[in-house]
Amino acid sequence: MVTTVTSLGRSGLSDWLIQRVSAVVMTAYLIFIVGYLIATPDLTYTQWAALNSTLPMRMFSLLTILSIAAHAWIGMWCVLTDYITVRLIGPKATILRIIFQLGMMAVTLLYVVWAIDILWGI
Amino acid sequence: MLNVSIYRYNPEVDQEPYMQDFQIDTQGKDIMVLDVLEKLKVEDPTLVFRRSCREGVCGSDGMNISGKNGLACVTPLSEAVKKNKLVIRPLPGLPVIRDLVIDMSQFYAQYEKIQPYMINNTPAPAIERLQSPEERAKLDGLYECILCACCSTACPSFWWNPDKFIGPSGLLQAYRFLADSRDTATEERLANLDDPFSVFRCHGIMNCVQVCPKGLNPTKAIGHIRNMLVRSAT
Amino acid sequence: MANIRTMSFDAVIVGGGGSGMRAALQLAQSGYKTAVITKVFPTRSHTVSAQGGITCAIASDDPNDQWQWHMYDTIKGSDYIGDQEAIEYMCQTGPEAIFELEHMGLPFSRTEEGRIYQRPFGGQSKDFGNGGQAARTCAAADRTGHALLHTLYQGNLKNETTFLNEWFAVDIVKNADNAVVGVVAINIETGETVYVKTKATVFATGGAGRIYASTTNAHICTGDGIGMALRAGFPVQDIEMWQFHPTGIHGAGTLVTEGCRGEGGYLVNKDGERFMERYAPNAKDLAGRDVVARSMVLEILEGRGCGPDGDHVYLKLDHLGEETLNAKLPGILELSRTFAHADPVKEPIPVVPTCHYMMGGIPTNVNGQALTIDSEGNDQVIEGFYACGEAACVSVHGANRLGGNSLLDLVVFGRASGMFIEQQLREGVDLKDASEADIEAAMAGLNRLNDSTGGENAAVLRAELQTIMQNYFGVFRRGDFMQEGIAKLAALRPRIENVALGDKSNAFNTSRIEALELQNLFEVAEATAITAEARTESRGAHARDDFKERDDENWLCHSVFFPDDKRVGKRGVNFTLKTREAFEPKIRTY
């Protein structure tokens, strides 16, 4: 059992499940949007705004944004713990990785807040 | 004449490793890579590699042969020589002790971590514990592992985290005990694996499956472990 | 202290194969500080190559099976120079030892009833030879040795045995009383030499099949324990008895299990004839290994061999069907395809008798205590010194080992040695410490090698040694040839003692190890040669053209080779059973 405090779900299984579930959500969203665009060849701004101002669509978009955030969080954490490790670059790795990780978290949160602002600002 | 290029490093003499070229007359025979090494060692007694059974069951002579991990004793030249050249390096990702000999401590430590022994604290019967042929069949493809480390040292996740990720070989053995109808420590074993590194660093790229000299499938075993973790948590 | 570091343990086992790890397990469980010195990582030991199984009367295949029948088969198989007391102990204790292994997790194949699968092997019978073929060999597919060795290693991990992996024992350290008080060993990785001190030194160093050019044995089977014992002046027993396994893959030497014939495979000559029917009308291909090997050689010598040079015969398996072969003999399919370029599903495997097993070794009693013989011919225990497995001659195999009995031997006597040493340690062992001179004495050979200048290449000398043994001491032997062979060995000795060490570095110097192994091989080879020439009869694996008959009047005994004066003595065979009257020698037919 390897203990970690910086991963998202703190357990390997929950991180793994979150990645799988979020991937399914993102795929579903992508299929829906592409399908909608194909089914609506002469899309106008009014139609697009109308679609995105319904509550179910807002919820679907929000869910997808949260999925992207979680997916990225876990994925980036994996990448950072693969390459920025004490084994590979010495004792300064931990500080460096935490800085990168905080940066990554900040950017992710910023995007989430911004996206919510956009969705509910339509 | 076959051109052979071999990774050399003697910590007492060399500042850094280098590739040394040899030429050898194989008389056109499709001999094994180990035979080539044995012949070269007669000429150069300082060439160092591990070997024992010479039939692919002891797991001593795992090495990187023309870019692919494998056992020298069961890899014929016909599979390994490209453009009349054979390139032999130590297994990647672990420290080199000398020439083709690597320090396998981290590999063994991961094996020991999964508690690679039967746990069953119920009183043993006077004869063997019964097991049906179907239950026993679940161990096929698992218990045959020879601990040669070809798989784990072909795995990037193991390269980056050999101290945290158990690696394909250790996980294959973890599943060997999880799958054994006679073992009673399933919950304990699963609890020890449920962290972001031990099992979940496997991203399923299947290098392990591609190189296993015994034709085993660690990725599949890892999938089974994941399923067991999901089932036990839900 | 002779300028080297000392490490101390209650017990030290030299050799990390089956018997060594079984002994270590017993001692580690008892809480004594136990170390295993092993020149390769334990699961790389040669036990891993054992295929067919472990013979034992666990009454799975036949609920009425009896260990006494197994005992009878083993005594008959030994051509009556196996010690009956030891054979009785092995066959009677066997089931318990097997069940322990199963409880430790050994993945045996199974019957429909859920019990351990047993297959027929050569020389097995029911009802003391009157009830037909028995199926008594417990198997984990055709990878029983692998399964067993890994299970034992796992058991030792669980019990926290100390492993000195990739350490090589160089020589025995004896104290002033001629008792054994440890060994001098090299850490191969660093080159450091250490005195490993202990009250109980167990030699589980395995066989020495590499004295022959053609062998099923691994590169590491170099008789290190036998070499060390001989250099220390201790005798070896029945060392002329070498088993040639009938089915080694022609050219490669790789073993093809007797289990192939147990599952219904058979041997054919170039005419497609199943020739074993002529030599052993009842048991046919499942006669004793010595009988089958000799029959094969006769077929080849009489011009009925297969292949362009007529130098092998075929083992036919294709009639068993792909499904059976995949289930029962998957490892054989793999080996044959790799080394014989023959797919047994479609075509026969080219096979030839190949050196396989050393029946002789360090004489011991059933407790694993090593013995020497005093001037009055009485057994004397060597204090502090034990042996088990192939390195020992307890003797359960006599002149010919039955298939499947080697794994049982190593488990039963590894366990017995462990239990006895545990008891000794509990009662207290009082051995004098080694003096500086004693340790220096054990360092002498290594120092000489390290200081060597000039000399010849170890690999070249080794090949020469193997050729002599192959040519003069093979399946069939003859006095005048053997004398010639002995003379050649005598000429080889100074060259091997003066072997060149082309690499004097410390880090993982395998050249140094190979030079030391060569010296051990030579000791085994010389003992074999001199004893084989001395035994003027044919018995079991020792078949002489000039003495074709068994000579019970003069040779119903063990041979004992004394290294100091290279003398061959005799030692009585034990004929006392605890549970019944002994089996008297009979003419051995199958």
Coordinates of C-alpha atoms in Angstrom, one line a residue, chain A residues 1-2 4 7 10-13 16 77-78 81-83 85 87-88, chain B residues 159-162 164 191-192 194-197 200-201 226 229-230 233:
Chain A
M1 CA 0.0 0.0 0.0
V2 CA 1.6 3.3 -1.1
T4 CA -0.5 9.5 -1.2
S7 CA -4.1 12.5 -5.5
R10 CA -7.0 9.5 -2.3
S11 CA -7.6 5.9 -3.4
G12 CA -6.5 4.3 -6.6
L13 CA -9.8 2.8 -7.2
W16 CA -9.6 5.2 -11.6
W77 CA -1.2 14.3 -11.2
C78 CA -0.1 11.0 -12.8
T81 CA 4.3 11.9 -10.3
D82 CA 5.8 10.0 -13.2
Y83 CA 8.4 12.6 -14.2
T85 CA 10.1 12.6 -8.7
R87 CA 14.1 9.3 -7.9
L88 CA 14.7 11.1 -11.1
Chain B
W159 CA 10.6 2.7 -15.0
W160 CA 9.2 5.9 -13.5
N161 CA 8.0 4.4 -10.2
P162 CA 9.8 1.1 -9.5
K164 CA 5.7 2.5 -5.9
A191 CA -7.0 -3.4 0.6
N192 CA -3.2 -3.4 0.2
D194 CA -6.1 0.1 -3.4
D195 CA -3.8 3.1 -3.8
P196 CA -3.1 5.3 -6.9
F197 CA 0.3 3.6 -7.5
F200 CA -3.5 1.8 -11.0
R201 CA -0.2 3.0 -12.6
R226 CA -9.3 -4.0 -10.9
L229 CA -11.4 -4.0 -6.4
V230 CA -14.5 -2.5 -8.0
A233 CA -15.9 -1.6 -3.0

